[in-house]
Amino acid sequence: MASSAVASSSTFHVINKRDVGLSAFSSQPSFCIQTTKKKVVSKKIFSVMSPQQTERKPATTGSVKTGMTMTEKILARASDKPEVTPGDNVWVNVDVLMTHDIGGPASFGVFKEQFGQKAKVWNPEKIVIIPDHYIFTADERANRNVDVLRDYCSEQNIKYFYDIKDRGNFRANPDYKGVCHVALAQEGHCRPGEVLLGTDSHTCTAGAFGQFATGIGTTDAGFVLGTGKLLLKVPPTLRFVMDGEMPSYLLAKDLILQIIGEISVSGATYKTMEFVGTTVESLSMEERMTLCNMVVEAGGKNGVIPTDKTTYDYLKDKTSVPYEPVYSDEGARFLKEYRIDISKLEPLVAKPHSPDNRALARECKDVKIDRVYIGSCTGGKTEDFMAAAKVFLASGKKIKVPTFLVPATQKVWMDIYTLPVPGSGGKTCSQIFQEAGCETPASPSCAACLGGPQDTYARLNEPKVCVSTTNRNFPGRMGHTEGQIYLASPYTAAASALTGKVTDPREFLM
């Protein structure tokens, strides 16, 4: 059912490459299924004489190095090994550990239980703590979690703690950032070639920077706090080659929904998803973050994109820490390679109740909705709001259902109020949203993406139908267990707000 309403099969092809280097396919057409046949080896004896031996040149002596993927190279370097292969278990030196108000308290508890009540963390400058999930709530237990973070950071002298004390006015908290995955990038903690671990499944977002980034549990985080190391199994890599000019009505959210719909929510279980191709190269950093953000929705261990000028330009004013990017070798071995002609794709949604329940937006035009939600680590970045504003501006109409806007970070909130939208004559997103009748942009946080306490802003407290730019649509994900969530790009979300139904954004953008 998940693949019944998708772009034609000619746009998406898989190449089995378990033991074949990429170079074997580099000269083949982009959209043909390629297979490798075993050679028939004759057992007939042609000669009993040994071939003439020649002296081996120094350059060809010694061990033969196997080509490695980006992820393999990062993990090899982090474990001080010359090379690793999928399935190897290696002790990895961690560059950055991130935790937040959900995973932090439990991680600290494990640390103190295992290392001692007075133990010190391995490196207070490599730990990043970001309260972001259940912040703007009267729930005492949620508020207590932030207090625990504050006490621990004071005790351990943690350098990067983005605190919030005044929940009534987030702007009174200059240290407060918002959603951890976006804040990590904005504050310069995402660097090519490094290892970043976090107590949140969407830590994989940082793979957009050519970094090995993945989510871990609180027990593992407690161990990392004490040692700076973690035992990891090297994952095999699936490579996704996306070529073709990106249509003006598509966003990265459509690309990742296409992929998840193709391989399913378990199709990349404990595997790396590496994204390459001319389409990927054309994406901004924020769009690349969206692509990597949802690899975990396919079961992926991590997502990764090669570092290039776009990466360097983004990091230029973000960090002064030296970093060394890596790239997949020409002869690297990929478990499978998928090729997609992006120019043939159409706007997509993921219908309830799974991210792989893919459908064309235009084929869901009769689905009436109750609200729209634009926000989260997936769809709450500056460019996401710019995209939504573009649709509202093009239509010149008022929305027909409540539309909730939750910026990912304090910086995004400021951008909404200060940056002019291209082609608007100088109007900001906030002005366009107000004219369209949207709700006032809320305080930056994860808000209703994970449901949260009953008083969480925009939470589904009733069984409503919502089009959302978030990343999961399982029952109860945004609150009520009978709520129905359609995952979509900011373009599709905005278009749907204007009609009160799931709507293909081409209705307003073409």
XYZ file of C-alpha atoms in Angstrom:
510
model
C 0.000 0.000 0.000
C 2.861 2.347 0.809
C 4.145 2.344 -2.751
C 0.874 2.384 -4.651
C 0.863 6.113 -5.338
C 4.390 7.174 -6.181
C 6.445 8.407 -9.071
C 7.024 5.876 -11.821
C 9.519 3.124 -11.147
C 11.848 4.526 -13.775
C 12.887 7.228 -11.331
C 14.241 4.923 -8.652
C 16.628 2.062 -9.265
C 18.689 -0.150 -7.017
C 22.059 -1.626 -7.770
C 23.292 -4.531 -5.660
C 26.918 -3.875 -4.887
C 27.839 -5.973 -1.870
C 31.310 -6.765 -3.184
C 31.698 -4.340 -6.062
C 33.425 -0.970 -5.927
C 31.552 2.119 -7.118
C 34.023 2.612 -9.942
C 32.583 -0.445 -11.667
C 29.391 1.522 -12.245
C 30.658 5.018 -12.838
C 30.316 4.902 -16.616
C 26.835 3.364 -16.691
C 23.616 5.269 -17.523
C 22.004 6.805 -14.467
C 18.610 5.191 -14.751
C 19.239 1.620 -15.780
C 19.207 -1.341 -13.425
C 22.683 -2.798 -13.499
C 23.692 -6.261 -12.456
C 26.992 -8.018 -12.129
C 27.341 -11.548 -13.544
C 29.862 -14.048 -12.243
C 32.540 -14.975 -14.719
C 32.683 -18.606 -15.827
C 36.149 -19.883 -15.016
C 37.435 -22.717 -17.230
C 39.262 -25.564 -15.488
C 41.126 -26.570 -18.677
C 44.908 -26.609 -18.267
C 46.581 -24.461 -20.886
C 50.171 -24.789 -19.668
C 52.209 -26.484 -16.998
C 54.847 -23.761 -17.163
C 54.930 -20.982 -14.605
C 54.494 -17.493 -16.001
C 57.603 -15.352 -16.107
C 58.104 -13.511 -12.807
C 58.990 -9.820 -12.832
C 60.310 -7.783 -9.965
C 57.519 -6.135 -7.972
C 57.748 -2.378 -7.763
C 57.940 -0.899 -4.246
C 54.635 0.929 -4.749
C 52.789 -2.386 -5.093
C 54.349 -4.253 -2.188
C 52.887 -4.602 1.264
C 49.264 -5.026 2.355
C 46.450 -4.087 0.020
C 44.234 -1.365 1.471
C 40.506 -1.824 0.946
C 38.536 1.226 -0.130
C 36.347 2.616 2.636
C 33.141 4.622 2.798
C 32.884 7.968 4.582
C 31.419 6.382 7.696
C 34.053 3.653 7.768
C 36.819 6.233 7.463
C 35.450 8.357 10.307
C 35.085 5.355 12.611
C 38.525 4.036 11.651
C 40.127 7.361 12.529
C 38.108 7.673 15.747
C 39.201 4.185 16.836
C 42.849 4.662 15.839
C 42.721 1.903 13.249
C 44.095 1.972 9.688
C 40.839 0.526 8.369
C 37.547 -1.003 9.466
C 34.897 -3.063 7.713
C 31.143 -3.390 8.292
C 30.436 -5.621 11.281
C 33.618 -4.685 13.151
C 33.134 -3.667 16.784
C 35.424 -0.769 17.623
C 36.016 1.503 20.606
C 35.391 4.981 19.279
C 36.713 8.233 20.726
C 33.805 10.665 20.916
C 34.256 14.283 19.809
C 30.913 15.631 21.061
C 28.239 14.229 23.366
C 24.868 15.976 23.376
C 21.999 15.455 25.763
C 18.840 17.368 26.666
C 16.069 17.627 29.230
C 14.606 14.242 28.233
C 17.751 12.088 28.238
C 20.051 14.137 30.447
C 18.828 13.326 33.957
C 18.852 9.567 33.326
C 22.328 9.758 31.730
C 23.668 11.659 34.730
C 22.159 9.026 37.031
C 23.938 6.223 35.171
C 27.201 8.176 35.273
C 27.060 8.712 39.043
C 26.000 5.146 39.743
C 28.836 3.667 37.693
C 31.647 6.156 38.234
C 30.847 7.531 41.683
C 28.891 10.419 43.171
C 31.946 12.691 43.072
C 33.323 11.535 39.709
C 34.155 14.077 37.019
C 33.250 13.803 33.353
C 35.932 12.947 30.835
C 35.939 16.386 29.188
C 33.568 19.238 30.188
C 34.285 21.050 26.905
C 33.084 18.188 24.706
C 29.657 17.877 26.299
C 26.743 19.940 24.983
C 23.536 20.154 27.018
C 20.456 21.711 25.452
C 17.039 21.886 27.143
C 14.526 21.916 24.314
C 11.672 19.418 24.593
C 9.237 20.163 27.431
C 10.194 23.711 28.321
C 7.160 25.963 28.104
C 4.878 23.986 30.384
C 3.598 24.149 33.945
C 4.330 20.448 34.411
C 6.487 20.220 37.555
C 8.318 17.061 36.492
C 9.284 18.587 33.158
C 10.530 21.730 34.902
C 12.462 19.626 37.390
C 14.353 17.988 34.519
C 15.769 21.361 33.518
C 16.761 22.016 37.138
C 18.660 18.710 37.130
C 20.540 19.789 33.986
C 21.461 23.097 35.593
C 22.725 21.502 38.815
C 24.785 18.923 36.949
C 26.374 21.468 34.628
C 27.328 23.640 37.590
C 28.783 20.653 39.418
C 30.748 19.442 36.375
C 31.655 22.872 34.998
C 30.125 22.018 31.615
C 31.116 24.688 29.109
C 28.230 24.370 26.642
C 24.994 24.494 28.623
C 22.289 26.489 26.862
C 20.176 27.312 29.897
C 16.703 28.796 30.227
C 15.484 30.304 33.506
C 12.660 32.619 32.456
C 10.107 30.427 30.688
C 7.658 33.319 30.515
C 9.890 35.237 28.098
C 12.391 33.154 26.199
C 14.067 36.270 24.793
C 15.201 37.122 28.326
C 17.444 34.037 28.139
C 20.370 34.808 25.799
C 21.846 31.337 26.396
C 18.664 29.493 25.469
C 18.714 28.143 21.922
C 15.844 25.750 21.244
C 15.747 22.458 19.334
C 19.022 20.651 19.940
C 19.657 19.370 16.403
C 19.358 22.811 14.826
C 21.164 24.522 17.695
C 24.096 22.109 17.408
C 24.644 23.275 13.836
C 24.080 26.970 14.542
C 26.499 26.923 17.477
C 29.291 25.198 15.556
C 29.203 21.740 17.154
C 28.731 19.963 13.813
C 32.098 19.463 12.139
C 33.174 17.230 9.228
C 35.010 14.027 10.067
C 34.051 13.989 13.742
C 31.916 11.686 15.893
C 28.841 13.242 17.519
C 26.579 11.176 19.759
C 23.343 12.333 21.344
C 20.543 10.998 23.519
C 18.012 11.655 20.781
C 17.281 9.539 17.730
C 17.404 12.531 15.387
C 21.021 13.300 16.257
C 21.629 11.843 12.788
C 20.725 15.333 11.475
C 24.366 16.363 11.893
C 25.436 13.892 9.216
C 24.659 16.699 6.776
C 28.062 18.091 7.763
C 30.035 14.983 6.799
C 30.032 13.874 10.426
C 29.236 10.496 11.989
C 26.238 11.394 14.127
C 23.803 9.004 15.754
C 21.459 8.659 18.678
C 22.321 6.562 21.738
C 20.548 5.508 24.929
C 21.048 6.959 28.379
C 23.129 3.995 29.573
C 25.594 4.502 26.721
C 25.577 8.257 27.357
C 26.427 7.685 31.011
C 29.412 5.590 29.931
C 30.558 8.249 27.442
C 30.310 10.920 30.145
C 32.857 8.979 32.173
C 35.206 7.722 29.465
C 34.737 9.662 26.240
C 34.485 6.335 24.420
C 31.810 3.973 23.160
C 31.840 0.545 21.564
C 30.155 0.791 18.155
C 29.546 -1.707 15.379
C 30.619 -0.406 11.975
C 27.485 -0.212 9.774
C 27.371 -1.128 6.079
C 26.445 1.730 3.743
C 23.509 2.247 1.413
C 24.267 4.921 -1.163
C 21.557 7.132 -2.631
C 22.546 8.927 -5.831
C 20.139 11.766 -6.576
C 20.530 13.585 -9.859
C 18.407 15.960 -11.894
C 17.295 19.536 -11.454
C 15.205 20.055 -8.340
C 11.684 21.174 -9.348
C 10.601 24.477 -7.808
C 7.735 22.773 -5.963
C 9.862 20.151 -4.170
C 11.856 20.339 -0.947
C 14.205 17.927 0.808
C 11.267 16.593 2.817
C 9.801 15.206 -0.420
C 13.105 13.514 -1.247
C 13.409 11.711 2.073
C 9.728 10.693 2.031
C 10.325 9.199 -1.427
C 13.270 7.195 -0.124
C 11.578 5.973 3.053
C 8.522 5.000 1.046
C 10.775 3.025 -1.283
C 12.834 1.102 1.285
C 10.345 1.091 4.235
C 10.817 2.059 7.882
C 13.122 -0.931 8.364
C 14.954 -0.771 5.051
C 18.085 0.818 6.479
C 18.159 -0.833 9.901
C 21.635 -0.315 11.393
C 22.967 0.949 8.101
C 24.499 4.201 6.940
C 22.542 6.182 4.355
C 24.984 8.180 2.231
C 23.512 10.866 -0.040
C 25.350 12.049 -3.150
C 24.615 13.378 -6.623
C 24.050 16.689 -8.355
C 20.730 17.255 -6.595
C 22.297 16.838 -3.163
C 25.125 19.163 -4.139
C 22.568 21.844 -5.010
C 20.858 21.683 -1.605
C 21.485 24.253 1.125
C 22.805 23.095 4.503
C 19.369 23.360 6.087
C 17.848 21.203 3.360
C 20.664 18.677 3.766
C 19.874 18.596 7.484
C 16.273 17.700 6.658
C 17.497 14.852 4.448
C 19.739 13.373 7.151
C 17.268 14.083 9.945
C 14.850 11.373 8.848
C 17.235 8.503 8.095
C 16.276 7.085 11.488
C 12.695 6.835 10.190
C 14.079 4.183 7.822
C 15.926 2.502 10.692
C 19.253 4.035 9.674
C 22.192 4.215 12.076
C 23.361 7.471 10.534
C 23.049 9.610 7.438
C 25.962 11.384 5.816
C 26.630 13.854 3.006
C 30.075 14.692 1.573
C 31.563 17.990 2.646
C 31.827 20.697 -0.024
C 31.893 24.472 -0.458
C 28.334 24.768 0.847
C 29.464 23.095 4.073
C 32.562 25.253 4.405
C 30.616 28.461 3.807
C 28.102 27.548 6.506
C 30.811 26.699 9.041
C 32.942 29.744 8.283
C 31.538 31.840 11.124
C 30.356 28.944 13.302
C 33.517 27.314 14.591
C 37.245 27.891 14.956
C 37.919 24.254 15.840
C 40.025 22.603 13.113
C 38.407 19.671 11.323
C 39.356 17.228 8.594
C 36.656 15.986 6.194
C 36.730 12.518 4.655
C 35.200 11.123 1.481
C 34.266 7.663 0.271
C 37.006 5.996 -1.737
C 36.384 5.276 -5.400
C 36.618 1.567 -4.631
C 34.483 1.678 -1.484
C 32.001 -1.143 -1.071
C 28.321 -0.260 -0.720
C 25.667 -2.739 0.286
C 23.309 -1.253 -2.311
C 23.121 1.820 -4.480
C 19.860 3.568 -5.321
C 19.557 6.062 -8.172
C 16.768 8.623 -8.338
C 15.883 11.075 -11.084
C 14.635 13.947 -8.930
C 13.227 15.862 -11.901
C 10.467 13.253 -12.188
C 9.268 13.391 -8.578
C 6.052 14.993 -7.360
C 5.120 16.454 -3.943
C 4.548 13.682 -1.419
C 2.998 13.066 1.975
C 3.275 10.211 4.451
C -0.221 9.173 5.470
C -1.069 7.926 8.977
C 0.347 6.032 10.736
C 3.839 5.455 9.371
C 6.553 7.542 7.657
C 6.714 4.981 4.838
C 2.988 5.196 4.053
C 3.874 7.334 1.053
C 1.370 8.920 -1.309
C 1.248 11.704 -3.853
C -0.124 14.886 -2.301
C -2.480 15.371 -5.247
C -4.063 11.964 -4.630
C -5.014 12.963 -1.076
C -6.901 16.093 -2.147
C -10.172 14.880 -0.629
C -8.693 14.442 2.854
C -10.106 17.186 5.084
C -7.797 18.468 7.804
C -8.281 20.301 11.102
C -4.956 22.049 11.455
C -1.419 22.562 10.144
C 1.791 22.448 12.186
C 5.050 23.959 10.877
C 8.008 23.347 13.159
C 10.415 20.781 14.702
C 14.011 19.815 13.910
C 12.775 18.617 10.527
C 10.588 21.528 9.456
C 11.204 24.434 11.820
C 14.318 25.992 10.304
C 14.508 29.436 8.696
C 14.268 28.087 5.149
C 11.230 25.999 6.102
C 9.352 29.115 7.180
C 10.564 30.976 4.103
C 9.096 28.175 1.968
C 5.737 28.341 3.748
C 5.674 32.138 3.399
C 6.361 31.770 -0.330
C 3.176 29.704 -0.743
C 1.060 32.124 1.297
C 2.467 35.059 -0.671
C 1.798 33.389 -4.024
C -1.805 32.623 -3.123
C -2.754 35.951 -1.587
C -5.454 34.069 0.335
C -6.358 33.482 3.956
C -5.863 30.111 5.591
C -8.912 27.911 6.268
C -7.611 25.927 9.259
C -5.560 26.919 12.333
C -1.870 26.991 11.439
C 0.666 26.732 14.257
C 4.214 27.991 13.794
C 6.983 26.805 16.134
C 10.513 28.039 15.256
C 13.276 25.551 16.018
C 15.600 28.035 17.696
C 15.788 31.569 18.982
C 17.790 32.510 15.896
C 15.056 31.143 13.625
C 12.469 33.130 15.590
C 14.497 36.302 14.963
C 14.852 35.461 11.270
C 11.080 35.130 10.944
C 10.695 38.700 12.173
C 13.666 40.309 10.448
C 14.609 38.631 7.147
C 12.725 39.722 4.009
C 11.156 36.953 1.956
C 12.516 36.960 -1.630
C 10.017 38.453 -4.055
C 7.819 39.878 -1.300
C 8.771 43.509 -1.670
C 10.534 43.496 1.674
C 7.943 41.667 3.770
C 9.128 39.319 6.496
C 7.762 35.855 7.198
C 5.955 37.179 10.264
C 4.132 39.804 8.194
C 3.094 37.279 5.571
C 1.959 34.803 8.231
C -0.103 37.499 9.937
C -1.749 38.513 6.658
C -2.589 34.864 5.939
C -4.197 34.477 9.372
C -1.676 32.118 10.977
C -1.114 31.841 14.713
C 1.642 34.048 16.145
C 5.014 32.226 16.040
C 5.480 30.440 19.353
C 8.483 30.171 21.667
C 11.259 28.050 20.103
C 11.161 24.407 21.207
C 10.214 20.900 20.122
C 6.690 21.684 21.349
C 4.052 19.238 20.082
C 6.284 17.117 17.847
C 6.693 14.614 20.693
C 3.309 15.221 22.279
C 4.429 16.355 25.713
C 2.383 17.517 28.707
C -1.263 18.456 28.210
C -0.505 22.190 28.142
C 2.115 21.861 25.386
C 1.539 24.437 22.658
C -0.332 23.009 19.624
C -0.492 19.504 21.109
C -3.178 17.246 19.666
C -5.421 16.896 22.715
C -8.322 15.722 20.523
C -8.462 13.221 17.630
C -7.819 15.804 14.933
C -6.302 15.498 11.451
C -3.062 17.457 11.092
C -0.667 18.143 8.225
C 2.750 18.524 9.829
C 6.364 19.225 8.871
C 7.554 16.950 11.698
C 9.165 13.542 11.235
C 6.888 10.897 12.759
C 3.196 10.124 12.480
C 2.759 7.083 14.713
C -0.396 6.933 16.875
C -0.034 9.354 19.779
C 3.105 10.991 18.410
C 1.712 14.534 18.683
C -0.582 13.780 21.590
C -3.929 12.057 21.135
C -3.629 8.395 20.169
C -6.430 8.754 17.632
C -4.974 11.833 15.979
C -4.040 11.502 12.313
C -0.812 13.076 11.088
C 0.133 13.625 7.447
C 3.853 14.324 7.153
C 4.636 16.874 4.467
C 7.062 19.539 3.289
C 6.550 23.189 4.314
C 5.271 23.842 0.780
C 2.587 21.169 1.079
C 1.756 22.137 4.662
C 1.179 25.778 3.702
C -0.874 24.827 0.650
C -3.017 22.570 2.805
C -3.602 25.382 5.310
C -5.036 27.494 2.492
C -7.555 24.881 1.342
C -8.387 22.932 4.484
C -7.435 19.716 2.693
C -4.210 17.908 1.875
C -3.052 19.935 -1.121
C -0.371 19.685 -3.787
C 1.622 22.960 -3.537
C 1.770 23.221 -7.332
C -1.736 24.601 -7.069
C -0.142 27.847 -5.829
C 3.459 27.653 -7.017
C 2.929 27.054 -10.732
